[in-house]
Tab-separated table of C-alpha atoms in Angstrom:
chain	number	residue	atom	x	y	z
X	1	UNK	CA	0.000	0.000	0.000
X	2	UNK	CA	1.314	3.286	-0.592
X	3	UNK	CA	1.650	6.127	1.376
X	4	UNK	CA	-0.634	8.381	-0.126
X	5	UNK	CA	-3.306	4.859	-0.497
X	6	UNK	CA	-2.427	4.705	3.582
X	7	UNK	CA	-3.396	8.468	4.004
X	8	UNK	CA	-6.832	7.860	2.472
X	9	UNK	CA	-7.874	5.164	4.063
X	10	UNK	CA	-6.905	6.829	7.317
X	11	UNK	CA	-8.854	9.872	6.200
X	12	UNK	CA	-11.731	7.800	5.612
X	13	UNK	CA	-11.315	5.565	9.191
X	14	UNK	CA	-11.755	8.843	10.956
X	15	UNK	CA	-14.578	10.520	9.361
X	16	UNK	CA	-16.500	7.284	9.836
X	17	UNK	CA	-15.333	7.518	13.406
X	18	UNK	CA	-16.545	11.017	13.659
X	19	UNK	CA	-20.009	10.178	11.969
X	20	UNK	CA	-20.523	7.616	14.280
X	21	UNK	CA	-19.550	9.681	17.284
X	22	UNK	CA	-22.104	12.056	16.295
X	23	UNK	CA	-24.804	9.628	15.441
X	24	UNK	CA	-24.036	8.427	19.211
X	25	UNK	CA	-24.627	11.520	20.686
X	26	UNK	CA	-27.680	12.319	18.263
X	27	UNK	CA	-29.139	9.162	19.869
X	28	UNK	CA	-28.184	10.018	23.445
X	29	UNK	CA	-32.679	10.069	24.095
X	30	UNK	CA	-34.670	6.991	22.441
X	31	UNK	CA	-38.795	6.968	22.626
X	32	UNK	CA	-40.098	4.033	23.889
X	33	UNK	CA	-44.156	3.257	23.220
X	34	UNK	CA	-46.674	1.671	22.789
X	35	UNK	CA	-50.669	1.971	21.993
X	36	UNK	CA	-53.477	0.567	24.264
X	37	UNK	CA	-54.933	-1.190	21.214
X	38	UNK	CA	-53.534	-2.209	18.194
X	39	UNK	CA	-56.622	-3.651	16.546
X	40	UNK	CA	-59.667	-1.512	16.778
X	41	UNK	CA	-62.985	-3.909	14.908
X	42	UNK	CA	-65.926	-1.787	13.760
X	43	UNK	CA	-69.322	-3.525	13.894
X	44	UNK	CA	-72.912	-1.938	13.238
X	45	UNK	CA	-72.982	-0.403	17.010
X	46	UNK	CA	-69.415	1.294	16.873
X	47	UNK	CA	-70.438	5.226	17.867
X	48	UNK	CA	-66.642	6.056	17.975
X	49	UNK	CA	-63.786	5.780	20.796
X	50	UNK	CA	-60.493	6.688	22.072
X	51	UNK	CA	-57.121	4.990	21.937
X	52	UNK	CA	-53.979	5.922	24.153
X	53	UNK	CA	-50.569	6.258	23.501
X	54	UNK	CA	-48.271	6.015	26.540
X	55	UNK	CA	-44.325	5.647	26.451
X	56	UNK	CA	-40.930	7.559	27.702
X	57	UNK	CA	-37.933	8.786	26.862
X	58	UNK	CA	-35.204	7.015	27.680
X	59	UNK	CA	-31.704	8.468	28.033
X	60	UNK	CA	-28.427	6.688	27.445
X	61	UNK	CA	-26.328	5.893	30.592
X	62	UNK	CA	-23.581	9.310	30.717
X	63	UNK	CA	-25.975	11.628	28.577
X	64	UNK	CA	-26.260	15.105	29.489
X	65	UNK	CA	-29.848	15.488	31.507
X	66	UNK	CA	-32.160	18.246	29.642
X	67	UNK	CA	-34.107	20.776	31.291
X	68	UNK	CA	-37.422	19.784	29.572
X	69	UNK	CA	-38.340	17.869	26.652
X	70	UNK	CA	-41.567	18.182	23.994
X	71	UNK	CA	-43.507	15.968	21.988
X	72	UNK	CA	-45.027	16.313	18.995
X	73	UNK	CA	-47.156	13.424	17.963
X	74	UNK	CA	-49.005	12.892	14.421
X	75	UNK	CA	-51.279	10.363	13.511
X	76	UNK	CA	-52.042	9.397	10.048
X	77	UNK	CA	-54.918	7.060	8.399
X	78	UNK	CA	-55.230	5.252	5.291
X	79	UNK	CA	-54.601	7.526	2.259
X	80	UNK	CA	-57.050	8.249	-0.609
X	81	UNK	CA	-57.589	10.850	-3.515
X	82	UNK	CA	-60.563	13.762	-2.020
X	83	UNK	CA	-62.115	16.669	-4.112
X	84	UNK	CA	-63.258	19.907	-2.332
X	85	UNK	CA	-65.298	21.451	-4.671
X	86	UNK	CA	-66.593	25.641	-4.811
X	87	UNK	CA	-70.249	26.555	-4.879
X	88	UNK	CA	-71.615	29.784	-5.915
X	89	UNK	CA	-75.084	30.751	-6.194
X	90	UNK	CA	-76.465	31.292	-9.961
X	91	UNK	CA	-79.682	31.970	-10.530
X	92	UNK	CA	-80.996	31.272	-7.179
X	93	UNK	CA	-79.587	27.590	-7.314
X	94	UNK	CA	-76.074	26.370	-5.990
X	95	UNK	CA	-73.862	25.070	-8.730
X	96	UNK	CA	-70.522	23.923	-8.342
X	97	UNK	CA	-68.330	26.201	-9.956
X	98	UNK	CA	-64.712	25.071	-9.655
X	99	UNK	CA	-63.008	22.053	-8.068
X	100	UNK	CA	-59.381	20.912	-6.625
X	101	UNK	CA	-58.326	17.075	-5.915
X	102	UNK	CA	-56.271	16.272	-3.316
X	103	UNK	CA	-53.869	12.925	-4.228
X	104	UNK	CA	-52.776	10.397	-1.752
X	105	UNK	CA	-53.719	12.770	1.388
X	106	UNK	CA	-54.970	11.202	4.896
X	107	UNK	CA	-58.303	9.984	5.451
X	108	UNK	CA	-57.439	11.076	9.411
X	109	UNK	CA	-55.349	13.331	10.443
X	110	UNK	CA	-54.453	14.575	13.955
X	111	UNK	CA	-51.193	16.342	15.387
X	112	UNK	CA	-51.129	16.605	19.362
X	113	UNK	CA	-48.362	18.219	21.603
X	114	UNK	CA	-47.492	19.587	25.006
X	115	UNK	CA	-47.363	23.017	24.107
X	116	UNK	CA	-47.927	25.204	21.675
X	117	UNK	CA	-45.692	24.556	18.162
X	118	UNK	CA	-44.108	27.692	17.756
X	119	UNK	CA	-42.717	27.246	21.464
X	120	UNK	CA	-41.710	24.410	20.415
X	121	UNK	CA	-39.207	24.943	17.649
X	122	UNK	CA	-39.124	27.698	14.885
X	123	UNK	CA	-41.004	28.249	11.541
X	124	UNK	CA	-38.429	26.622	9.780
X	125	UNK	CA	-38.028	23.709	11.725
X	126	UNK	CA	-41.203	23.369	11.772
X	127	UNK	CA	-41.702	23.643	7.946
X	128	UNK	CA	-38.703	20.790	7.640
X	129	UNK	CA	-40.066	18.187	10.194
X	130	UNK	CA	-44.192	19.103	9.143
X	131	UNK	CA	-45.203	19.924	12.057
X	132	UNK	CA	-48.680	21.069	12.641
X	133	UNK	CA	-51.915	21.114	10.129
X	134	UNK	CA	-50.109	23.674	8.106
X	135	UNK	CA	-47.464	22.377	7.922
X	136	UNK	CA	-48.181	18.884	6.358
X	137	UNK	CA	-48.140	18.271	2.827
X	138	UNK	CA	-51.742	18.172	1.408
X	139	UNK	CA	-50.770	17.210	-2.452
X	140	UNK	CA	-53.632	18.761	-4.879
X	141	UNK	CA	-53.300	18.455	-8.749
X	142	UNK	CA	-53.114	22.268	-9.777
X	143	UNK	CA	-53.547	22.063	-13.600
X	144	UNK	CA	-51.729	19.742	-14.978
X	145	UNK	CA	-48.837	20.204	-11.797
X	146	UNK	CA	-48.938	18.573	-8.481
X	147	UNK	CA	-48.267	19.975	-5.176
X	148	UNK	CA	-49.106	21.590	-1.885
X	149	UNK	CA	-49.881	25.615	-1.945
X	150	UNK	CA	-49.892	28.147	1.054
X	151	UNK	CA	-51.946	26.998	4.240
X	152	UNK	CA	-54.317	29.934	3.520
X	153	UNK	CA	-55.044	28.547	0.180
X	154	UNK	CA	-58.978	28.583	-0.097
X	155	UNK	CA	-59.700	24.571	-1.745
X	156	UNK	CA	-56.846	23.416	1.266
X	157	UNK	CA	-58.270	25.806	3.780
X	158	UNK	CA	-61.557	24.330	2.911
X	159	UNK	CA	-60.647	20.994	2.400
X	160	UNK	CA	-59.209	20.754	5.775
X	161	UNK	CA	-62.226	22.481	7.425
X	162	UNK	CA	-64.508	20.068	6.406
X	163	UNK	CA	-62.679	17.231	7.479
X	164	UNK	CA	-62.180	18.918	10.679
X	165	UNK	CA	-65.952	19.409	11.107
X	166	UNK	CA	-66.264	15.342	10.607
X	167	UNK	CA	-63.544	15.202	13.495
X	168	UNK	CA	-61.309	13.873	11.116
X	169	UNK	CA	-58.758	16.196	11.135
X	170	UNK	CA	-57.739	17.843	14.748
X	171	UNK	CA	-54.994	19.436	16.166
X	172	UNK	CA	-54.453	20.017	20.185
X	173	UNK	CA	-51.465	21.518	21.020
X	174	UNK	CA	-52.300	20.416	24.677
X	175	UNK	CA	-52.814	16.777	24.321
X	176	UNK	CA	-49.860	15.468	25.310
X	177	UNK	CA	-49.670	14.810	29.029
X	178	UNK	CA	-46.142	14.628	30.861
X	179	UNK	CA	-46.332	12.189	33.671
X	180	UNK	CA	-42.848	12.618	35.024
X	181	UNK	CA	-40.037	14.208	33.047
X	182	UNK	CA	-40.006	11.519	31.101
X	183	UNK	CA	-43.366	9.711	30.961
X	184	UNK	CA	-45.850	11.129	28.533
X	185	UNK	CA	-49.203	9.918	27.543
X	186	UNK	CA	-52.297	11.413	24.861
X	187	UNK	CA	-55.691	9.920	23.575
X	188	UNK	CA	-56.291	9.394	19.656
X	189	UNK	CA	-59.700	9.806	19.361
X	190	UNK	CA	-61.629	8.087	17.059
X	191	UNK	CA	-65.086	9.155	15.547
X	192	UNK	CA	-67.615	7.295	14.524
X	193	UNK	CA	-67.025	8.067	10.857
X	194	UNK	CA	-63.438	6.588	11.315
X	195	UNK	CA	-62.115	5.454	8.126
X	196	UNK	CA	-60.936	1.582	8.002
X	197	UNK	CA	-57.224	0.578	7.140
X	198	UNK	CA	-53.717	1.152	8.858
X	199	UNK	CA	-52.992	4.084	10.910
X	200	UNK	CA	-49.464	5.504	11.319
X	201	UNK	CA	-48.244	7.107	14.790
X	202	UNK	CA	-45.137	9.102	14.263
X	203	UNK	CA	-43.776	10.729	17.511
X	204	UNK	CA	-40.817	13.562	18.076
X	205	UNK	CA	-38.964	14.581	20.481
X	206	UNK	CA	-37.671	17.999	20.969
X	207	UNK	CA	-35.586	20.427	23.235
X	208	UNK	CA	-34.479	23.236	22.844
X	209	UNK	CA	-35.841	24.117	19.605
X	210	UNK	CA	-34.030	21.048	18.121
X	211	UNK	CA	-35.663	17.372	16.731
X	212	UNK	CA	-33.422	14.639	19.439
X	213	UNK	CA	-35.072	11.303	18.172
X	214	UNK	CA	-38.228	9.938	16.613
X	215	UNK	CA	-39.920	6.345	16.323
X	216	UNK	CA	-43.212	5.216	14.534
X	217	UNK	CA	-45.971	2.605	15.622
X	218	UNK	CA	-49.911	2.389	14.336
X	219	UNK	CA	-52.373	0.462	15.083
X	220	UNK	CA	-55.299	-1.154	12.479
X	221	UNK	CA	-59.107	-0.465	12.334
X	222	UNK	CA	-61.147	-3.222	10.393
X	223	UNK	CA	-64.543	-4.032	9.983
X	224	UNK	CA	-66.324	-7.210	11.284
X	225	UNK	CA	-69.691	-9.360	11.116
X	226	UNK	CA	-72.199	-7.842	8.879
X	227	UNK	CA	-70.242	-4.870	7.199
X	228	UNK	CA	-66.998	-6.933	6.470
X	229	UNK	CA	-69.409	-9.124	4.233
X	230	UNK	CA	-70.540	-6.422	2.722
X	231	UNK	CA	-67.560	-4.627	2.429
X	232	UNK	CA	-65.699	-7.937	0.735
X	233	UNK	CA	-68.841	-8.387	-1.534
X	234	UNK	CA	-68.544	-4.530	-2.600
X	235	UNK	CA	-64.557	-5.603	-3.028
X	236	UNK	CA	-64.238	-8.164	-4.297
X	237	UNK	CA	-67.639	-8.988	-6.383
X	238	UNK	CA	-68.534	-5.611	-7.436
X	239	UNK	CA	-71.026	-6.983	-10.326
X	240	UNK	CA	-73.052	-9.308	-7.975
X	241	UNK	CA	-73.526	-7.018	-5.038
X	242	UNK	CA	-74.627	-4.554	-8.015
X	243	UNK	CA	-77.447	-6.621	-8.572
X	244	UNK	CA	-77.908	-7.989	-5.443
X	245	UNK	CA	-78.226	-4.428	-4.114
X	246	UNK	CA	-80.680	-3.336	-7.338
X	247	UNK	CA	-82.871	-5.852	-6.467
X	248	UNK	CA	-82.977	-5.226	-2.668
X	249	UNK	CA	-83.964	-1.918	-3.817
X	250	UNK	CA	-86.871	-2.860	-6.003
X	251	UNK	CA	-88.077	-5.876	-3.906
X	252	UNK	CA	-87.790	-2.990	-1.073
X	253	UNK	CA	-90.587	-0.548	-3.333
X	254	UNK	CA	-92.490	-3.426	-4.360
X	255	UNK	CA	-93.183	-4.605	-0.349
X	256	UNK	CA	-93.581	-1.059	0.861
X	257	UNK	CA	-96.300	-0.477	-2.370
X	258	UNK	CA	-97.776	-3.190	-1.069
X	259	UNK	CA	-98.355	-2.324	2.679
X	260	UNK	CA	-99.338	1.530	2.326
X	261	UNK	CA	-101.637	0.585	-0.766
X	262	UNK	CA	-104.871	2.691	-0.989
X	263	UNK	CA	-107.919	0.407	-1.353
């Protein structure tokens, strides 16, 4: 090997050694957590509930002890493509006049913290890590372009009102409970409306203004008895429950012709 070859490779040695030193320290705080329930089932009686997600932060053996942590934690649901759609009035009838889709966004959507978001690190951090409603990417189709727009935008300001108003979309900036300096716990609540599929839990962990660690879990909502029949039917034998479902209909007029027929 030659001297300049040995050089290099010592170079190299001690900027991995360096990385890793400051991957080590990154890592100093790791979240531990876990979720009350994993599996939520939705039958014909489901009016909506409340899951809880409890864990700590654990610090390496040696690491510097911080004056205060904060959490953010975001929970996301299945994805799917929405349209928020603009009415006007014409002619003394509401018409829809103009429309935006929104690709791939959350069915539910919720962001809860200890403290307000701007306390707990700055615009631009906050921009970086999407933190908070505004912050999230909401992907529309804008033409023939995709992309998110400002959080004042009025389709996105709309879009994200109405889900809001279905309790699908929330943000409480005083949700997350400290226990102890390091034992934290907040509800997910879950409306009745709830869509079904997998759920994504994303938690970080700030101080100072700066993102320390993160981890992921989720949890699953399905449907059982009556509507998971239905449900696979509509899935996976779309022509048959077609006309299964026509003829419910008319078999449905036919009986109800029959019982309120005048004489």
């Amino acid at each position: 090997m030659t001297r300049q070859a040995a050089l290099r490779l010592l170079s190299s040695l001690s900027a991995l050694l360096l990385v890793a030193a400051l991957a080590g320290a990154a890592r100093a705080e790791q979240l531990i957590v876990s979720i009350s329930n994993n599996r939520i089932t939705v039958t014909t009686n489901y009016s909506g509930g409340e899951l809880v997600l409890f864990g700590s932060i654990e610090r390496e053996a040696g690491a510097a002890v911080r004056p205060g942590y904060d959490l953010v934690v975001t929970v996301r649901g299945p994805r799917a493509d929405m349209v928020t759609r603009r009415k006007e009035r014409k002619l003394g009838i509401w018409v829809n006049t103009d429309s935006r889709q929104f690709i791939n966004v959350p069915a539910y959507l919720a962001v809860f913290a200890n403290r307000p978001l701007e306390a707990i690190a700055s615009a631009d951090t906050q921009r970086r890590q999407q933190l908070g409603m505004n912050n999230i990417l909401l992907t529309q189709r804008v033409g023939a372009d995709y992309g998110d727009v400002v959080p004042d935008d009025a389709f996105r300001s709309a879009f994200v009102r109405l889900r809001e108003g279905q309790g699908l979309y929330r943000q409480d900036t005083a949700a997350v409970t400290f226990l102890t300096p390091t034992l934290f716990r907040t509800g997910i609540p879950l409306p009745a409306e709830v869509p079904i599929g997998a759920y994504e839990v994303e938690i970080q962990c700030f101080a100072d203004g700066a993102l320390l660690t993160k981890t992921t879990t989720g949890f699953e909502i399905v449907k059982v008895g009556f509507e998971q029949f239905v449900a696979s039917a509509a899935r996976n034998n779309g022509l048959t429950y077609g006309l299964v479902t026509a003829l419910m209909a008319l078999m449905t007029g036919w009986i109800a012709s029959v019982v309120f027929r005048k004489d």
